[in-house]
Short mmCIF file of C-alpha atoms in Angstrom, two decimals:
data_model
loop_
_atom_site.label_atom_id
_atom_site.label_comp_id
_atom_site.label_asym_id
_atom_site.label_seq_id
_atom_site.Cartn_x
_atom_site.Cartn_y
_atom_site.Cartn_z
CA UNK A 144 -47.57 -62.40 -73.67
CA UNK A 145 -45.08 -65.22 -73.46
CA UNK A 146 -42.96 -67.19 -75.90
CA UNK A 147 -41.48 -70.68 -75.99
CA UNK A 148 -38.61 -71.37 -78.40
CA UNK A 149 -37.59 -74.96 -79.07
CA UNK A 150 -33.90 -75.71 -79.46
CA UNK A 151 -33.60 -78.98 -81.34
CA UNK A 152 -30.75 -81.33 -80.51
CA UNK A 153 -31.62 -83.69 -83.33
CA UNK A 154 -28.50 -85.86 -83.24
CA UNK A 155 -29.37 -86.98 -79.70
CA UNK A 156 -33.14 -86.96 -80.18
CA UNK A 157 -33.71 -84.25 -77.58
CA UNK A 158 -35.15 -80.77 -77.21
CA UNK A 159 -34.21 -77.85 -75.02
CA UNK A 160 -36.37 -74.78 -74.47
CA UNK A 161 -36.13 -71.05 -73.90
CA UNK A 162 -39.33 -69.53 -72.50
CA UNK A 163 -40.16 -66.10 -71.18
CA UNK A 164 -41.70 -62.70 -71.70
CA UNK A 165 -40.46 -59.33 -72.92
CA UNK A 166 -37.50 -58.97 -70.59
CA UNK A 167 -36.43 -62.26 -69.04
CA UNK A 168 -36.54 -65.96 -69.79
CA UNK A 169 -35.81 -69.43 -68.46
CA UNK A 170 -33.67 -72.06 -70.21
CA UNK A 171 -34.77 -75.67 -69.69
CA UNK A 172 -32.43 -78.68 -69.97
CA UNK A 173 -29.86 -76.83 -72.12
CA UNK A 174 -27.38 -78.73 -74.30
CA UNK A 175 -23.69 -78.42 -73.59
CA UNK A 176 -23.07 -76.11 -76.57
CA UNK A 177 -24.76 -73.21 -74.81
CA UNK A 178 -23.98 -70.66 -77.53
CA UNK A 179 -27.21 -71.80 -79.25
CA UNK A 180 -29.24 -70.89 -76.15
CA UNK A 181 -27.47 -67.56 -75.74
CA UNK A 182 -28.12 -66.76 -79.41
CA UNK A 183 -31.81 -67.61 -78.99
CA UNK A 184 -32.04 -65.23 -76.04
CA UNK A 185 -30.26 -62.50 -78.01
CA UNK A 186 -32.74 -62.87 -80.87
CA UNK A 187 -35.57 -62.38 -78.38
CA UNK A 188 -33.79 -59.52 -76.63
CA UNK A 189 -34.22 -61.16 -73.23
CA UNK A 190 -31.97 -61.91 -70.28
CA UNK A 191 -31.77 -65.51 -69.08
CA UNK A 192 -32.77 -65.22 -65.42
CA UNK A 193 -33.17 -68.93 -64.67
CA UNK A 194 -31.65 -72.17 -65.92
CA UNK A 195 -33.49 -75.31 -64.85
CA UNK A 196 -32.81 -79.03 -65.01
CA UNK A 197 -35.65 -81.52 -64.91
CA UNK A 198 -33.18 -84.21 -63.79
CA UNK A 199 -29.55 -85.25 -63.83
CA UNK A 200 -29.34 -86.43 -67.41
CA UNK A 201 -28.22 -89.89 -68.49
CA UNK A 202 -27.87 -89.31 -72.23
CA UNK A 203 -25.95 -86.06 -72.63
CA UNK A 204 -23.67 -83.65 -70.82
CA UNK A 205 -25.65 -80.62 -69.72
CA UNK A 206 -24.73 -77.02 -70.43
CA UNK A 207 -26.81 -75.82 -67.52
CA UNK A 208 -24.04 -75.06 -65.05
CA UNK A 209 -21.91 -73.19 -67.59
CA UNK A 210 -24.93 -71.26 -68.89
CA UNK A 211 -25.96 -70.20 -65.38
CA UNK A 212 -22.44 -69.05 -64.56
CA UNK A 213 -22.02 -67.08 -67.78
CA UNK A 214 -25.42 -65.36 -67.59
CA UNK A 215 -25.63 -65.00 -63.81
CA UNK A 216 -28.90 -66.91 -63.85
CA UNK A 217 -30.25 -68.89 -60.92
CA UNK A 218 -29.50 -72.57 -61.50
CA UNK A 219 -32.45 -74.70 -60.44
CA UNK A 220 -31.80 -78.41 -59.88
CA UNK A 221 -34.05 -80.90 -58.06
CA UNK A 222 -33.13 -80.88 -54.38
CA UNK A 223 -32.85 -84.67 -54.15
CA UNK A 224 -30.30 -84.84 -56.97
CA UNK A 225 -26.79 -85.44 -55.63
CA UNK A 226 -24.53 -82.87 -57.25
CA UNK A 227 -21.15 -81.37 -56.38
CA UNK A 228 -21.76 -77.71 -57.17
CA UNK A 229 -23.74 -74.79 -55.81
CA UNK A 230 -27.28 -74.59 -57.16
CA UNK A 231 -30.78 -73.59 -56.09
CA UNK A 232 -32.32 -76.82 -54.74
CA UNK A 233 -35.86 -77.23 -56.06
CA UNK A 234 -38.62 -78.85 -54.00
CA UNK A 235 -42.11 -79.86 -55.03
CA UNK A 236 -44.36 -76.81 -55.22
CA UNK A 237 -41.57 -74.22 -55.34
CA UNK A 238 -42.37 -71.17 -57.46
CA UNK A 239 -39.99 -68.79 -59.20
CA UNK A 240 -40.94 -65.59 -61.00
CA UNK A 241 -39.67 -65.66 -64.59
CA UNK A 242 -40.98 -62.36 -65.97
CA UNK A 243 -43.06 -60.16 -63.68
CA UNK A 244 -44.20 -57.84 -66.46
CA UNK A 245 -45.70 -60.82 -68.32
CA UNK A 246 -47.01 -62.47 -65.14
CA UNK A 247 -44.90 -65.58 -65.77
CA UNK A 248 -44.10 -67.99 -62.97
CA UNK A 249 -42.43 -71.39 -62.93
CA UNK A 250 -43.91 -74.01 -60.57
CA UNK A 251 -42.04 -77.21 -59.71
CA UNK A 252 -43.93 -80.51 -59.81
CA UNK A 253 -42.24 -83.63 -58.46
CA UNK A 254 -42.61 -86.27 -61.18
CA UNK A 255 -40.37 -89.22 -60.25
CA UNK A 256 -40.10 -92.12 -62.65
CA UNK A 257 -37.36 -91.43 -65.17
CA UNK A 258 -35.17 -90.76 -62.14
CA UNK A 259 -36.18 -90.71 -58.46
CA UNK A 260 -35.68 -86.93 -58.26
CA UNK A 261 -37.25 -85.99 -61.61
CA UNK A 262 -39.07 -82.65 -61.56
CA UNK A 263 -41.36 -81.06 -64.15
CA UNK A 264 -41.95 -77.32 -64.36
CA UNK A 265 -45.29 -75.72 -65.15
CA UNK A 266 -45.07 -72.31 -66.83
CA UNK A 267 -47.93 -70.24 -65.46
CA UNK A 268 -49.26 -67.02 -66.95
CA UNK A 269 -51.12 -65.00 -64.33
CA UNK A 270 -51.66 -68.14 -62.29
CA UNK A 271 -52.81 -70.43 -65.11
CA UNK A 272 -50.56 -73.16 -66.52
CA UNK A 273 -49.93 -72.65 -70.23
CA UNK A 274 -47.08 -75.13 -70.71
CA UNK A 275 -45.28 -77.81 -68.76
CA UNK A 276 -41.66 -78.82 -69.26
CA UNK A 277 -41.78 -82.54 -68.63
CA UNK A 278 -38.19 -83.62 -69.30
CA UNK A 279 -38.24 -87.42 -69.16
CA UNK A 280 -41.63 -87.80 -67.50
CA UNK A 281 -44.73 -87.47 -69.71
CA UNK A 282 -43.59 -87.47 -73.34
CA UNK A 283 -45.53 -87.30 -76.60
CA UNK A 284 -47.42 -90.60 -76.63
CA UNK A 285 -44.95 -92.32 -74.30
CA UNK A 286 -42.82 -91.81 -71.17
CA UNK A 287 -39.16 -91.71 -70.25
CA UNK A 288 -37.38 -94.96 -69.43
CA UNK A 289 -37.37 -96.06 -65.78
CA UNK A 290 -34.38 -98.42 -66.07
CA UNK A 291 -31.41 -96.05 -66.38
CA UNK A 292 -30.70 -95.43 -62.70
CA UNK A 293 -30.47 -98.81 -60.96
CA UNK A 294 -31.90 -102.18 -62.09
CA UNK A 295 -33.41 -102.85 -58.68
CA UNK A 296 -35.43 -99.64 -58.93
CA UNK A 297 -36.82 -100.21 -62.43
CA UNK A 298 -40.27 -101.53 -61.52
CA UNK A 299 -40.66 -99.03 -58.70
CA UNK A 300 -39.77 -96.17 -61.04
CA UNK A 301 -42.11 -97.53 -63.73
CA UNK A 302 -44.96 -97.34 -61.23
CA UNK A 303 -43.84 -93.85 -60.28
CA UNK A 304 -43.99 -92.86 -63.98
CA UNK A 305 -47.64 -93.88 -64.05
CA UNK A 306 -48.42 -91.87 -60.92
CA UNK A 307 -46.48 -88.83 -62.16
CA UNK A 308 -48.28 -88.84 -65.51
CA UNK A 309 -51.61 -88.92 -63.68
CA UNK A 310 -50.52 -86.10 -61.40
CA UNK A 311 -49.77 -83.88 -64.40
CA UNK A 312 -53.07 -84.84 -66.05
CA UNK A 313 -55.04 -84.18 -62.89
CA UNK A 314 -53.44 -80.87 -61.92
CA UNK A 315 -53.00 -79.12 -65.26
CA UNK A 316 -55.60 -77.79 -67.72
CA UNK A 317 -56.24 -79.88 -70.84
CA UNK A 318 -54.89 -77.17 -73.14
CA UNK A 319 -51.51 -77.04 -71.35
CA UNK A 320 -48.73 -77.62 -73.89
CA UNK A 321 -46.56 -80.62 -72.99
CA UNK A 322 -42.90 -79.86 -73.77
CA UNK A 323 -40.64 -82.88 -73.13
CA UNK A 324 -36.87 -83.09 -73.45
CA UNK A 325 -36.77 -86.72 -74.62
CA UNK A 326 -38.75 -88.75 -77.13
CA UNK A 327 -37.40 -87.63 -80.51
CA UNK A 328 -34.89 -90.43 -80.97
CA UNK A 329 -33.19 -90.44 -77.57
CA UNK A 330 -32.64 -93.81 -75.92
CA UNK A 331 -33.87 -92.13 -72.72
CA UNK A 332 -37.38 -92.51 -74.12
CA UNK A 333 -39.27 -95.79 -73.91
CA UNK A 334 -40.74 -95.09 -77.36
CA UNK A 335 -40.63 -92.69 -80.29
CA UNK A 336 -42.67 -89.48 -79.95
CA UNK A 337 -46.10 -89.78 -81.53
CA UNK A 338 -46.08 -86.47 -83.37
CA UNK A 339 -44.31 -83.17 -82.91
CA UNK A 340 -46.52 -81.46 -80.34
CA UNK A 341 -49.16 -82.31 -77.79
CA UNK A 342 -51.22 -81.12 -74.84
CA UNK A 343 -52.34 -82.61 -71.56
CA UNK A 344 -55.79 -83.22 -73.08
CA UNK A 345 -54.39 -85.11 -76.07
CA UNK A 346 -52.20 -87.26 -73.85
CA UNK A 347 -55.22 -88.21 -71.73
CA UNK A 348 -56.73 -89.95 -74.75
CA UNK A 349 -53.62 -91.50 -76.28
CA UNK A 350 -50.81 -92.05 -73.77
CA UNK A 351 -50.80 -95.53 -72.21
CA UNK A 352 -49.62 -94.01 -68.94
CA UNK A 353 -53.00 -92.30 -68.79
CA UNK A 354 -55.24 -94.88 -70.48
CA UNK A 355 -54.10 -98.13 -68.80
CA UNK A 356 -54.21 -99.29 -65.20
CA UNK A 357 -50.88 -99.26 -63.43
CA UNK A 358 -50.21 -103.00 -63.64
CA UNK A 359 -50.97 -103.18 -67.36
CA UNK A 360 -48.93 -100.06 -68.02
CA UNK A 361 -45.91 -101.29 -66.08
CA UNK A 362 -45.96 -104.71 -67.76
CA UNK A 363 -46.15 -103.12 -71.21
CA UNK A 364 -43.43 -100.58 -70.40
CA UNK A 365 -40.97 -103.12 -69.05
CA UNK A 366 -41.53 -105.31 -72.12
CA UNK A 367 -40.32 -102.66 -74.59
CA UNK A 368 -37.17 -101.45 -72.85
CA UNK A 369 -34.27 -101.57 -75.30
CA UNK A 370 -30.48 -101.66 -75.02
CA UNK A 371 -28.81 -98.84 -73.12
CA UNK A 372 -25.92 -97.04 -74.87
CA UNK A 373 -22.67 -97.81 -73.04
CA UNK A 374 -21.68 -94.15 -72.76
CA UNK A 375 -24.72 -93.43 -70.58
CA UNK A 376 -22.65 -94.78 -67.67
CA UNK A 377 -20.47 -91.68 -67.95
CA UNK A 378 -23.13 -88.99 -68.44
CA UNK A 379 -24.80 -88.87 -65.04
CA UNK A 380 -21.49 -88.73 -63.11
CA UNK A 381 -20.26 -85.95 -65.40
CA UNK A 382 -23.45 -83.98 -64.84
CA UNK A 383 -23.37 -84.53 -61.08
CA UNK A 384 -19.76 -83.38 -60.89
CA UNK A 385 -20.38 -80.23 -62.92
CA UNK A 386 -19.31 -80.22 -66.58
CA UNK A 387 -16.53 -77.92 -67.69
CA UNK A 388 -17.13 -75.35 -70.46
CA UNK A 389 -16.56 -76.62 -73.98
CA UNK A 390 -13.80 -75.78 -76.42
CA UNK A 391 -15.06 -75.82 -80.01
CA UNK A 392 -11.92 -74.38 -81.58
CA UNK A 393 -10.50 -76.37 -84.53
CA UNK A 394 -8.42 -79.42 -83.57
CA UNK A 395 -4.77 -79.96 -84.46
CA UNK A 396 -4.41 -80.73 -88.18
CA UNK A 397 -3.15 -84.23 -88.95
CA UNK A 398 -1.23 -85.02 -92.14
CA UNK A 399 -1.11 -88.45 -93.77
CA UNK A 400 1.89 -89.56 -91.72
CA UNK A 401 0.21 -88.68 -88.44
CA UNK A 402 -3.01 -90.41 -89.47
CA UNK A 403 -1.02 -93.55 -90.26
CA UNK A 404 0.82 -93.30 -86.95
CA UNK A 405 -2.40 -92.96 -84.98
CA UNK A 406 -3.89 -95.97 -86.75
CA UNK A 407 -0.74 -97.96 -86.01
CA UNK A 408 -1.05 -96.99 -82.34
CA UNK A 409 -4.54 -98.46 -82.20
CA UNK A 410 -6.34 -95.13 -81.97
CA UNK A 411 -9.67 -94.56 -83.71
CA UNK A 412 -9.66 -92.64 -86.98
CA UNK A 413 -13.24 -91.78 -87.89
CA UNK A 414 -14.30 -90.83 -91.41
CA UNK A 415 -17.39 -88.60 -91.24
CA UNK A 416 -18.31 -88.73 -94.92
CA UNK A 417 -21.49 -90.40 -96.13
CA UNK A 418 -21.44 -94.17 -96.40
CA UNK A 419 -21.51 -94.22 -100.21
CA UNK A 420 -18.35 -92.15 -100.47
CA UNK A 421 -16.64 -94.15 -97.73
CA UNK A 422 -17.36 -97.50 -99.38
CA UNK A 423 -15.91 -96.21 -102.64
CA UNK A 424 -12.58 -95.26 -101.09
CA UNK A 425 -11.14 -94.62 -97.63
CA UNK A 426 -7.97 -94.81 -95.58
CA UNK A 427 -7.43 -98.46 -94.65
CA UNK A 428 -8.21 -99.02 -90.99
CA UNK A 429 -10.52 -96.02 -90.59
CA UNK A 430 -14.10 -96.35 -89.38
CA UNK A 431 -17.20 -94.76 -90.91
CA UNK A 432 -19.63 -92.85 -88.71
CA UNK A 433 -21.68 -90.57 -90.94
CA UNK A 434 -21.88 -86.97 -89.78
CA UNK A 435 -25.47 -86.87 -90.99
CA UNK A 436 -26.42 -89.96 -88.97
CA UNK A 437 -26.65 -90.33 -85.19
CA UNK A 438 -22.94 -89.60 -84.92
CA UNK A 439 -22.75 -88.78 -81.22
CA UNK A 440 -24.94 -91.67 -80.11
CA UNK A 441 -23.19 -94.40 -82.05
CA UNK A 442 -19.60 -93.19 -81.84
CA UNK A 443 -19.88 -92.63 -78.09
CA UNK A 444 -21.60 -96.01 -77.74
CA UNK A 445 -18.91 -97.97 -79.59
CA UNK A 446 -15.61 -96.25 -78.86
CA UNK A 447 -13.75 -97.39 -75.73
CA UNK A 448 -14.27 -94.51 -73.33
CA UNK A 449 -11.35 -92.10 -73.33
CA UNK A 450 -9.66 -93.51 -76.44
CA UNK A 451 -8.23 -90.75 -78.67
CA UNK A 452 -10.21 -90.10 -81.85
CA UNK A 453 -9.07 -88.42 -85.07
CA UNK A 454 -11.81 -87.03 -87.31
CA UNK A 455 -11.66 -86.99 -91.11
CA UNK A 456 -14.18 -84.64 -92.74
CA UNK A 457 -14.91 -83.46 -96.24
CA UNK A 458 -15.09 -79.82 -95.12
CA UNK A 459 -14.30 -77.56 -92.15
CA UNK A 460 -18.06 -77.10 -91.71
CA UNK A 461 -18.64 -80.84 -91.41
CA UNK A 462 -15.81 -81.10 -88.91
CA UNK A 463 -17.14 -78.22 -86.79
CA UNK A 464 -20.64 -79.72 -86.72
CA UNK A 465 -19.20 -83.07 -85.64
CA UNK A 466 -17.21 -81.47 -82.84
CA UNK A 467 -20.39 -79.81 -81.61
CA UNK A 468 -22.23 -83.14 -81.66
CA UNK A 469 -19.49 -84.95 -79.79
CA UNK A 470 -18.99 -82.48 -76.92
CA UNK A 471 -22.64 -83.09 -76.05
CA UNK A 472 -21.73 -86.64 -75.05
CA UNK A 473 -18.41 -85.91 -73.39
CA UNK A 474 -16.02 -86.47 -76.31
CA UNK A 475 -14.51 -83.07 -75.76
CA UNK A 476 -11.49 -82.69 -78.03
CA UNK A 477 -10.49 -84.75 -81.06
CA UNK A 478 -6.83 -85.76 -80.85
CA UNK A 479 -6.44 -84.44 -84.39
CA UNK A 480 -8.43 -83.87 -87.57
CA UNK A 481 -8.11 -83.46 -91.31
CA UNK A 482 -10.38 -82.19 -94.05
CA UNK A 483 -10.46 -82.88 -97.78
CA UNK A 484 -10.67 -86.29 -99.41
CA UNK A 485 -9.10 -89.73 -98.89
CA UNK A 486 -6.25 -89.10 -101.31
CA UNK A 487 -5.17 -86.27 -98.98
CA UNK A 488 -5.21 -88.55 -95.93
CA UNK A 489 -3.28 -91.55 -97.28
CA UNK A 490 0.50 -91.62 -97.56
CA UNK A 491 2.05 -91.37 -101.01
CA UNK A 492 1.77 -94.69 -102.82
CA UNK A 493 -0.65 -96.10 -100.24
CA UNK A 494 -3.76 -97.62 -101.85
CA UNK A 495 -7.19 -96.68 -100.57
CA UNK A 496 -9.45 -99.40 -99.24
CA UNK A 497 -13.00 -99.99 -100.50
CA UNK A 498 -15.84 -102.49 -100.34
CA UNK A 499 -19.04 -103.07 -102.35
CA UNK A 500 -22.54 -101.97 -101.41
CA UNK A 501 -25.62 -104.00 -102.29
CA UNK A 502 -29.37 -104.41 -101.83
CA UNK A 503 -31.40 -107.26 -100.36
CA UNK A 504 -32.23 -108.25 -103.94
CA UNK A 505 -28.50 -108.69 -104.54
CA UNK A 506 -28.22 -110.73 -101.35
CA UNK A 507 -31.06 -112.97 -102.50
CA UNK A 508 -28.99 -113.94 -105.54
CA UNK A 509 -26.03 -114.97 -103.36
CA UNK A 510 -27.84 -116.27 -100.27
CA UNK A 511 -27.31 -119.92 -101.19
CA UNK A 512 -23.65 -119.40 -102.11
CA UNK A 513 -22.50 -119.88 -98.53
CA UNK A 514 -22.04 -116.20 -97.70
CA UNK A 515 -22.29 -115.04 -94.11
CA UNK A 516 -25.31 -112.82 -93.43
CA UNK A 517 -24.64 -110.58 -90.43
CA UNK A 518 -27.57 -108.77 -88.80
CA UNK A 519 -26.41 -105.82 -86.65
CA UNK A 520 -29.81 -104.62 -85.46
CA UNK A 521 -30.66 -104.60 -81.77
CA UNK A 522 -32.34 -107.59 -80.15
CA UNK A 523 -35.74 -105.90 -79.99
CA UNK A 524 -35.68 -104.98 -83.68
CA UNK A 525 -34.79 -108.51 -84.73
CA UNK A 526 -37.51 -109.98 -82.53
CA UNK A 527 -40.14 -107.55 -83.81
CA UNK A 528 -39.39 -107.72 -87.54
CA UNK A 529 -38.01 -111.22 -87.98
CA UNK A 530 -34.65 -112.10 -89.49
CA UNK A 531 -33.07 -113.61 -92.56
CA UNK A 532 -32.99 -117.34 -92.00
CA UNK A 533 -29.51 -118.50 -91.07
CA UNK A 534 -28.22 -115.02 -90.33
CA UNK A 535 -25.67 -114.34 -87.60
CA UNK A 536 -26.77 -111.75 -85.05
CA UNK A 537 -24.37 -109.29 -83.44
CA UNK A 538 -25.76 -105.83 -82.62
CA UNK A 539 -23.49 -103.11 -83.97
CA UNK A 540 -22.69 -101.77 -80.51
CA UNK A 541 -21.17 -105.15 -79.57
CA UNK A 542 -19.46 -105.94 -82.86
CA UNK A 543 -16.10 -104.22 -82.29
CA UNK A 544 -15.49 -106.40 -79.22
CA UNK A 545 -16.76 -109.60 -80.83
CA UNK A 546 -15.40 -109.53 -84.36
CA UNK A 547 -13.86 -112.93 -83.76
CA UNK A 548 -17.37 -114.42 -83.57
CA UNK A 549 -18.17 -113.56 -87.20
CA UNK A 550 -17.77 -116.78 -89.24
CA UNK A 551 -15.19 -117.03 -91.99
CA UNK A 552 -16.14 -116.14 -95.53
CA UNK A 553 -17.61 -113.15 -97.29
CA UNK A 554 -19.82 -111.16 -94.89
CA UNK A 555 -22.98 -109.42 -96.10
CA UNK A 556 -23.91 -107.07 -93.28
CA UNK A 557 -27.29 -105.38 -92.86
CA UNK A 558 -29.31 -103.38 -90.34
CA UNK A 559 -32.76 -101.81 -90.72
CA UNK A 560 -31.83 -99.06 -93.16
CA UNK A 561 -28.12 -98.96 -93.99
CA UNK A 562 -26.43 -96.55 -91.57
CA UNK A 563 -25.43 -99.09 -88.92
CA UNK A 564 -24.55 -101.64 -91.59
CA UNK A 565 -22.06 -99.08 -92.91
CA UNK A 566 -20.51 -98.69 -89.46
CA UNK A 567 -20.29 -102.47 -89.11
CA UNK A 568 -18.86 -102.89 -92.62
CA UNK A 569 -16.13 -100.37 -91.81
CA UNK A 570 -15.22 -102.27 -88.63
CA UNK A 571 -15.04 -105.54 -90.55
CA UNK A 572 -13.11 -103.96 -93.42
CA UNK A 573 -10.58 -102.49 -90.98
CA UNK A 574 -10.14 -105.99 -89.54
CA UNK A 575 -9.28 -107.31 -93.00
CA UNK A 576 -12.56 -109.10 -93.67
CA UNK A 577 -14.22 -109.48 -97.08
CA UNK A 578 -17.39 -107.47 -96.56
CA UNK A 579 -20.44 -106.27 -98.51
CA UNK A 580 -22.59 -103.51 -97.00
CA UNK A 581 -26.32 -104.02 -97.59
CA UNK A 582 -27.59 -100.45 -97.98
CA UNK A 583 -31.31 -101.16 -98.04
CA UNK A 584 -34.41 -101.15 -95.85
CA UNK A 585 -35.12 -104.45 -94.10
CA UNK A 586 -38.71 -104.41 -95.36
CA UNK A 587 -37.19 -105.14 -98.81
CA UNK A 588 -35.69 -108.45 -97.66
CA UNK A 589 -38.84 -110.53 -97.88
CA UNK A 590 -39.92 -108.80 -101.08
CA UNK A 591 -36.58 -109.85 -102.57
CA UNK A 592 -37.39 -113.49 -101.86
CA UNK A 593 -35.15 -114.00 -98.85
CA UNK A 594 -36.53 -116.48 -96.28
CA UNK A 595 -37.59 -114.55 -93.19
CA UNK A 596 -38.01 -116.33 -89.87
CA UNK A 597 -40.34 -114.87 -87.26
CA UNK A 598 -40.63 -115.93 -83.65
#
């Protein structure tokens, strides 16, 4: 008998896995906060004998090296990946015994496409594949992006994705479970996962990599590639160099005077509370990145790399969860932190800042009053769904560097659902602009009577 436990890394849209038998197990693409993987192994009562990477990751800092060192496990990394640490180089066709009592073996399958060295691993029980860990190769209804390594390689890697998907489909039984790392919200995926689970047989009937000819597939894939988060540029080098262990101990506590001093120094002070609470009252100059949103993705995307960040949280638990999220993308230690409420974080006599929230129906009433409508969705979203006629377009990940391009006047800022609009509103508010955050779904805009222009 074998087991496969899924370790969700929801904030980054990824999954890691622990798979094995009664005594030993393998960890696949582990997150940097490896205590979750160790706890999963303890619950199963197994020893982690192998840690494997499907590729050198572009979207998060791996915990693989630290996990292998702590557990004494063999660290399997594709042989063609250029890394600076000792590991077991994996070649196509290599086999490793995972649990002899359960007859479990791991077989490496070269599946280039997401990266040139990408490798999938088939978990075999007594010689028959029962699951395949596909990393950023064959995902649920889609494939991993081929454009994250080098622009000149994008089309070549897209064609390799097609060939790799067909290799998996041809070599593995239809009932083999497909267990990808990406596809659940990660920008490493070329599309959102179509469901929560799948098999090789299901993908044969639904995945365009397996239902379209290579030219049609490549053309369609290249047409849907979206923006790449800026922090991705730092992830692969960190993973190739060998990430250090994490420190999740509580940060230094900042009082109101220190928070003010850090703001005055141009550092980032990030309020983790939900956007409703932030709009109602916050420390002037602070930015709002909701802890419950895609905190790691958007904060790491927007903040100048290496700039000190102070976190403001409503509770120690919220702060600890945020720290865990951020170490996964290389923001290792907050400069300082505070918990409580805004009145605790502002100096005595200092007024809290606030701004109104609204719906698209509210915007419709003011649309002809000369207000500025700012759309902070990505280019692909705006092209696909249309836009409010006359709106200014600045994706949220570019806004902090281009605030000067927002026209004068009251700014009504929106995205597709409200979270990114709240981030943008906080940036504008901190810059002293008169802002209204539209906290509403974009599908309500046309229903509210706003003129929508489509290309």
